[in-house]
Tab-separated table of C-alpha atoms and ligand atoms in Angstrom:
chain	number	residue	atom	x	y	z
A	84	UNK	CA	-62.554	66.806	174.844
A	85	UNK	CA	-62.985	63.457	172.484
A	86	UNK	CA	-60.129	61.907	171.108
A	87	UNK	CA	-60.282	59.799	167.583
A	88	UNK	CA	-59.546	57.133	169.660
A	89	UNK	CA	-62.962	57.057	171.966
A	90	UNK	CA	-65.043	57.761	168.809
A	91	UNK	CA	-64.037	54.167	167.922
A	92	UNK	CA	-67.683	51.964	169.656
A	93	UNK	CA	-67.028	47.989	170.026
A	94	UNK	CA	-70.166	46.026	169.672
A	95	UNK	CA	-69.351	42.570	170.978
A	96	UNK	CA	-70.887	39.492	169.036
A	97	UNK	CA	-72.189	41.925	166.065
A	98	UNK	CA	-73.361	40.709	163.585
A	99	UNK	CA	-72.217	37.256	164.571
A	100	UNK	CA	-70.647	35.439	168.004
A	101	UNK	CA	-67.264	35.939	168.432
A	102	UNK	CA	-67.144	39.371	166.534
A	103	UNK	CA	-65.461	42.509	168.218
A	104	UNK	CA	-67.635	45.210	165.588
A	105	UNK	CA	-65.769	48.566	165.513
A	106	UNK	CA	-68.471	51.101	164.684
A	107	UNK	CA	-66.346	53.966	162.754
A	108	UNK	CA	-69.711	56.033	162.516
A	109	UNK	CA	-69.680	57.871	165.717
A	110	UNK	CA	-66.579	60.018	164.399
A	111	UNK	CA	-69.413	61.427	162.073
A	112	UNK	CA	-71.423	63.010	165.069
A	113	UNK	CA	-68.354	64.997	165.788
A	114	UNK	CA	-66.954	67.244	162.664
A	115	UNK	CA	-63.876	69.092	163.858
A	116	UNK	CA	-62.414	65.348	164.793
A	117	UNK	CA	-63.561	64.109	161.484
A	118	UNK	CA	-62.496	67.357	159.559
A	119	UNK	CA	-58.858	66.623	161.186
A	120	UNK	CA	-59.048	62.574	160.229
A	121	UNK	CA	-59.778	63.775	156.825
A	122	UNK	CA	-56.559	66.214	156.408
A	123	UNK	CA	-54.688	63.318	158.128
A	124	UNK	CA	-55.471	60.776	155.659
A	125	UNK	CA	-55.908	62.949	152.802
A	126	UNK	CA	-51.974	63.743	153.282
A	127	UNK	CA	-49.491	61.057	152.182
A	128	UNK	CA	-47.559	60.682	149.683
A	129	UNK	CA	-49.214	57.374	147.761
A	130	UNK	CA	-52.707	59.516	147.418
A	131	UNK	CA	-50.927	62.391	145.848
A	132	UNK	CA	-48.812	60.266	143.498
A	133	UNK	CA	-52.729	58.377	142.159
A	134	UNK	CA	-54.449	59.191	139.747
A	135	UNK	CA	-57.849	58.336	141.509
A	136	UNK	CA	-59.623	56.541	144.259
A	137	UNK	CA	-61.373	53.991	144.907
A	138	UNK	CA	-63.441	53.435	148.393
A	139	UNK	CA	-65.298	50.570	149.335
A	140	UNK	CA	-69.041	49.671	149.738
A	141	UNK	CA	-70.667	51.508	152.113
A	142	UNK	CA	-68.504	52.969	154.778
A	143	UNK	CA	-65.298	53.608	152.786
A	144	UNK	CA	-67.684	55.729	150.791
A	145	UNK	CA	-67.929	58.262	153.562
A	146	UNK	CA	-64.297	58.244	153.914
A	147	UNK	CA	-63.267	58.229	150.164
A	148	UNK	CA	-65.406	60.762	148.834
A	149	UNK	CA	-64.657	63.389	151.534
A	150	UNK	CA	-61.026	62.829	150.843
A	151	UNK	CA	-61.539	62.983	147.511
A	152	UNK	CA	-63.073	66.357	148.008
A	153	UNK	CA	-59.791	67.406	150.209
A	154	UNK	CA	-57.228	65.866	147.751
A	155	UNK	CA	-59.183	66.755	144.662
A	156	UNK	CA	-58.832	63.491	143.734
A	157	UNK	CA	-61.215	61.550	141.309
A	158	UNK	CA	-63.202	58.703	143.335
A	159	UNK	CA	-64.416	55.535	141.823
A	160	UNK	CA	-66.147	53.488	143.815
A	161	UNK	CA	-66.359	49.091	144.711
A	162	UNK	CA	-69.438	47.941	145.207
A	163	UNK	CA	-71.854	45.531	146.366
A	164	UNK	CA	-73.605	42.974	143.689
A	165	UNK	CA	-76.202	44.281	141.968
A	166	UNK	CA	-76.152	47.514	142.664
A	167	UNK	CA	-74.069	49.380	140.298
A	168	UNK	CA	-75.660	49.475	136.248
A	169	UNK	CA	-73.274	48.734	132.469
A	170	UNK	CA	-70.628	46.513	132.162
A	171	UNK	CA	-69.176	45.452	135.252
A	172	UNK	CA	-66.041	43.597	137.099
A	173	UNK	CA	-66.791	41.188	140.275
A	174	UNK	CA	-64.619	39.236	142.383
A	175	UNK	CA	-66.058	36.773	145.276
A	176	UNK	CA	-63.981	37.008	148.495
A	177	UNK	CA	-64.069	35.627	152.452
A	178	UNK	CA	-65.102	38.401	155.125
A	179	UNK	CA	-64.190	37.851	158.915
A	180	UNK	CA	-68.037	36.867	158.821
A	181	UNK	CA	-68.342	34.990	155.999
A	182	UNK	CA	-68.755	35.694	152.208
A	183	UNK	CA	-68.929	38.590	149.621
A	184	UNK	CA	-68.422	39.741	146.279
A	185	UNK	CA	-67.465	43.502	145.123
A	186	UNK	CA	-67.832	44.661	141.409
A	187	UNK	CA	-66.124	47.709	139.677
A	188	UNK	CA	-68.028	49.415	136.609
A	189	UNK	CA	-65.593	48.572	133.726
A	190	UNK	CA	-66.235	52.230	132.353
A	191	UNK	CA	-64.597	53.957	135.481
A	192	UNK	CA	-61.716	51.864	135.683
A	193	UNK	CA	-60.699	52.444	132.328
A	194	UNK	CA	-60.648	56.181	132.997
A	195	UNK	CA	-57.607	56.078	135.547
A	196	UNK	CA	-53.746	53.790	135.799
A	197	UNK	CA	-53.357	53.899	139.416
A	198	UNK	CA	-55.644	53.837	142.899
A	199	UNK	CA	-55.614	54.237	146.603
A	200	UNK	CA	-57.722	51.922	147.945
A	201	UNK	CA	-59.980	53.753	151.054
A	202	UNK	CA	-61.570	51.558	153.446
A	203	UNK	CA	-62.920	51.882	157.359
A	204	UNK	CA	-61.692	49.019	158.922
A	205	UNK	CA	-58.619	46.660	157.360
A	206	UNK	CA	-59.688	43.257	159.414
A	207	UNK	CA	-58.641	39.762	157.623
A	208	UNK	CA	-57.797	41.310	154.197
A	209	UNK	CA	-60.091	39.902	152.112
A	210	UNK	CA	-62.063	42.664	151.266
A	211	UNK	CA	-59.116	44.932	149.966
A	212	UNK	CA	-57.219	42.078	148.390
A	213	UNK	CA	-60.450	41.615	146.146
A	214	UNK	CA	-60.316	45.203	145.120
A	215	UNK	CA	-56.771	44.701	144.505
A	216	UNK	CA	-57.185	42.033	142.652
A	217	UNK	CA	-59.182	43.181	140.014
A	218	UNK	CA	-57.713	45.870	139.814
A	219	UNK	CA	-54.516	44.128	138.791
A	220	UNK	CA	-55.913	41.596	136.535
A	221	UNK	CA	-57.156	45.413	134.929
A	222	UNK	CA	-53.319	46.284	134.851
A	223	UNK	CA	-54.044	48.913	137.027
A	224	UNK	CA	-51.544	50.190	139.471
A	225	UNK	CA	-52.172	50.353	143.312
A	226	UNK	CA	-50.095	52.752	145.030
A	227	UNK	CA	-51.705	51.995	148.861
A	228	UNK	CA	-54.416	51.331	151.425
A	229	UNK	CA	-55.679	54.443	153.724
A	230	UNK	CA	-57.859	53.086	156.107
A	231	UNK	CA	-59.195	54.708	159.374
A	232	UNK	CA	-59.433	51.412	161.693
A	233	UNK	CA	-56.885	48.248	161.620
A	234	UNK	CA	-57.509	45.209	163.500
A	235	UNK	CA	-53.646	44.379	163.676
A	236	UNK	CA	-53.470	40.680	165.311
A	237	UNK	CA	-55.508	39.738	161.904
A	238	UNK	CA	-52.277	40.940	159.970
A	239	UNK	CA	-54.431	42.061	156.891
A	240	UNK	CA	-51.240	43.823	155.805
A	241	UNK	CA	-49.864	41.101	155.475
A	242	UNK	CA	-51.494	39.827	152.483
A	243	UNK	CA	-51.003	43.497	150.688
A	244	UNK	CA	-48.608	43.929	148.533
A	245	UNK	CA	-48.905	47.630	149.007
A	246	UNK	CA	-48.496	50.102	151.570
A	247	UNK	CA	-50.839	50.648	154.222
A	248	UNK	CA	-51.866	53.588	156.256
A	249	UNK	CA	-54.308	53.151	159.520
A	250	UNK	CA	-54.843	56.050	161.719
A	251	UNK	CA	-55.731	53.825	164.130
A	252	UNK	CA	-54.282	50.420	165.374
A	253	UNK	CA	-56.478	48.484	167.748
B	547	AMP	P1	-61.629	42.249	155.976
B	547	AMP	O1	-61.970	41.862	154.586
B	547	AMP	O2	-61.616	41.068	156.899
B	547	AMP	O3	-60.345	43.046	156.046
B	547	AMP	O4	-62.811	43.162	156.505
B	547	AMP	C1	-62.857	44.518	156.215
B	547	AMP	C2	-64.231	44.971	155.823
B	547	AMP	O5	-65.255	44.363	156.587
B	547	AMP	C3	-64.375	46.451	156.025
B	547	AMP	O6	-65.112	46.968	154.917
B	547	AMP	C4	-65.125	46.607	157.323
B	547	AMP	O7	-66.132	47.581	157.188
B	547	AMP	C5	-65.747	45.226	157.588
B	547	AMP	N1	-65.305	44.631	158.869
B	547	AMP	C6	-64.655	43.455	159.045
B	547	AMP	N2	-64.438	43.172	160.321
B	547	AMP	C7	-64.966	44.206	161.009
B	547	AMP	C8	-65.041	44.520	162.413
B	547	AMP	N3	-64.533	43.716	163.349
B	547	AMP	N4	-65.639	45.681	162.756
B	547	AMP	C9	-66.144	46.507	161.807
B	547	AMP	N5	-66.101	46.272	160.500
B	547	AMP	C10	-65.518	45.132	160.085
């Protein structure tokens, strides 16, 4: 029987030299584990206490919106440039592997006060600080990080100023 834990694929130097890649996407080819990583993560107390979501460009979308299903939770999303249409926020940020910028659609943030933040992987940080970031210079309040993966010598949580939950520390 797979574990969570073997679903978990390293891909040395991908996409760049020196990079460990932890491919969350095998968990997908087997439901009943995903099914279960879902009720785990759909169950603490900082989701039920938010108002909505918000997952991360592209595989915190898997993540997010499933649990927003389970939690019946409303799920905004942080995307990529260019891709999302209106009026929106963007913040420039420094990956493990170089750079990025996220942007919000003003209109969906203005529907909701406070977030979980859903991610794949917390690595470096950078890319949930961003989110949290605008999302505070919105006023908005974040009540946590539920991510499935963290890569805990990088000490991402460490530059959170909210509580994080991995389901898996490698
Ligand atoms: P960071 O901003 O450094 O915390 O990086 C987190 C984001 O980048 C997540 O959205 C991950 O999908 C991706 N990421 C960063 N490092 C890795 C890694 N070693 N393996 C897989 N994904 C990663």
């Amino acid at each position: 029987m797979k574990k969570l834990e073997d679903l978990i694929l390293t891909y040395k130097d991908f996409p760049k030299k020196g990079i460990d890649f932890k491919d969350v996407l095998e968990i997908l080819h087997y439901p009943n584990i995903f099914q279960d990583l879902i009720l785990k993560m759909s169950s603490n107390q900082f989701l039920k206490n938010a108002e909505a979501i918000i997952s991360i460009d592209a595989r915190g979308f898997i993540f997010g919106s499933a649990i927003a299903l389970e939690s019946s939770k409303p799920m905004i999303v942080a995307r990529k440039p260019g891709k999302l249409p209106g009026h929106t926020l963007t913040r420039e940020y420094d990956l493990e592997y170089g750079k990025n910028s996220l942007s919000i659609q003003s209109s969906a943030l203005k529907k909701f006060n406070s977030f979980v933040i859903v991610d794949d992987l917390l690595a470096t940080g950078g890319t949930v600080n961003c989110v949290s970031s605008i999302l505070q210079d919105q006023k908005k309040q974040i009540l946590g990080l539920i991510t499935v993966v963290e890569l805990k010598e990088l000490n991402g949580r460490l530059k959170l100023d909210f509580p994080v939950e991995s389901l898996i520390s490698l």
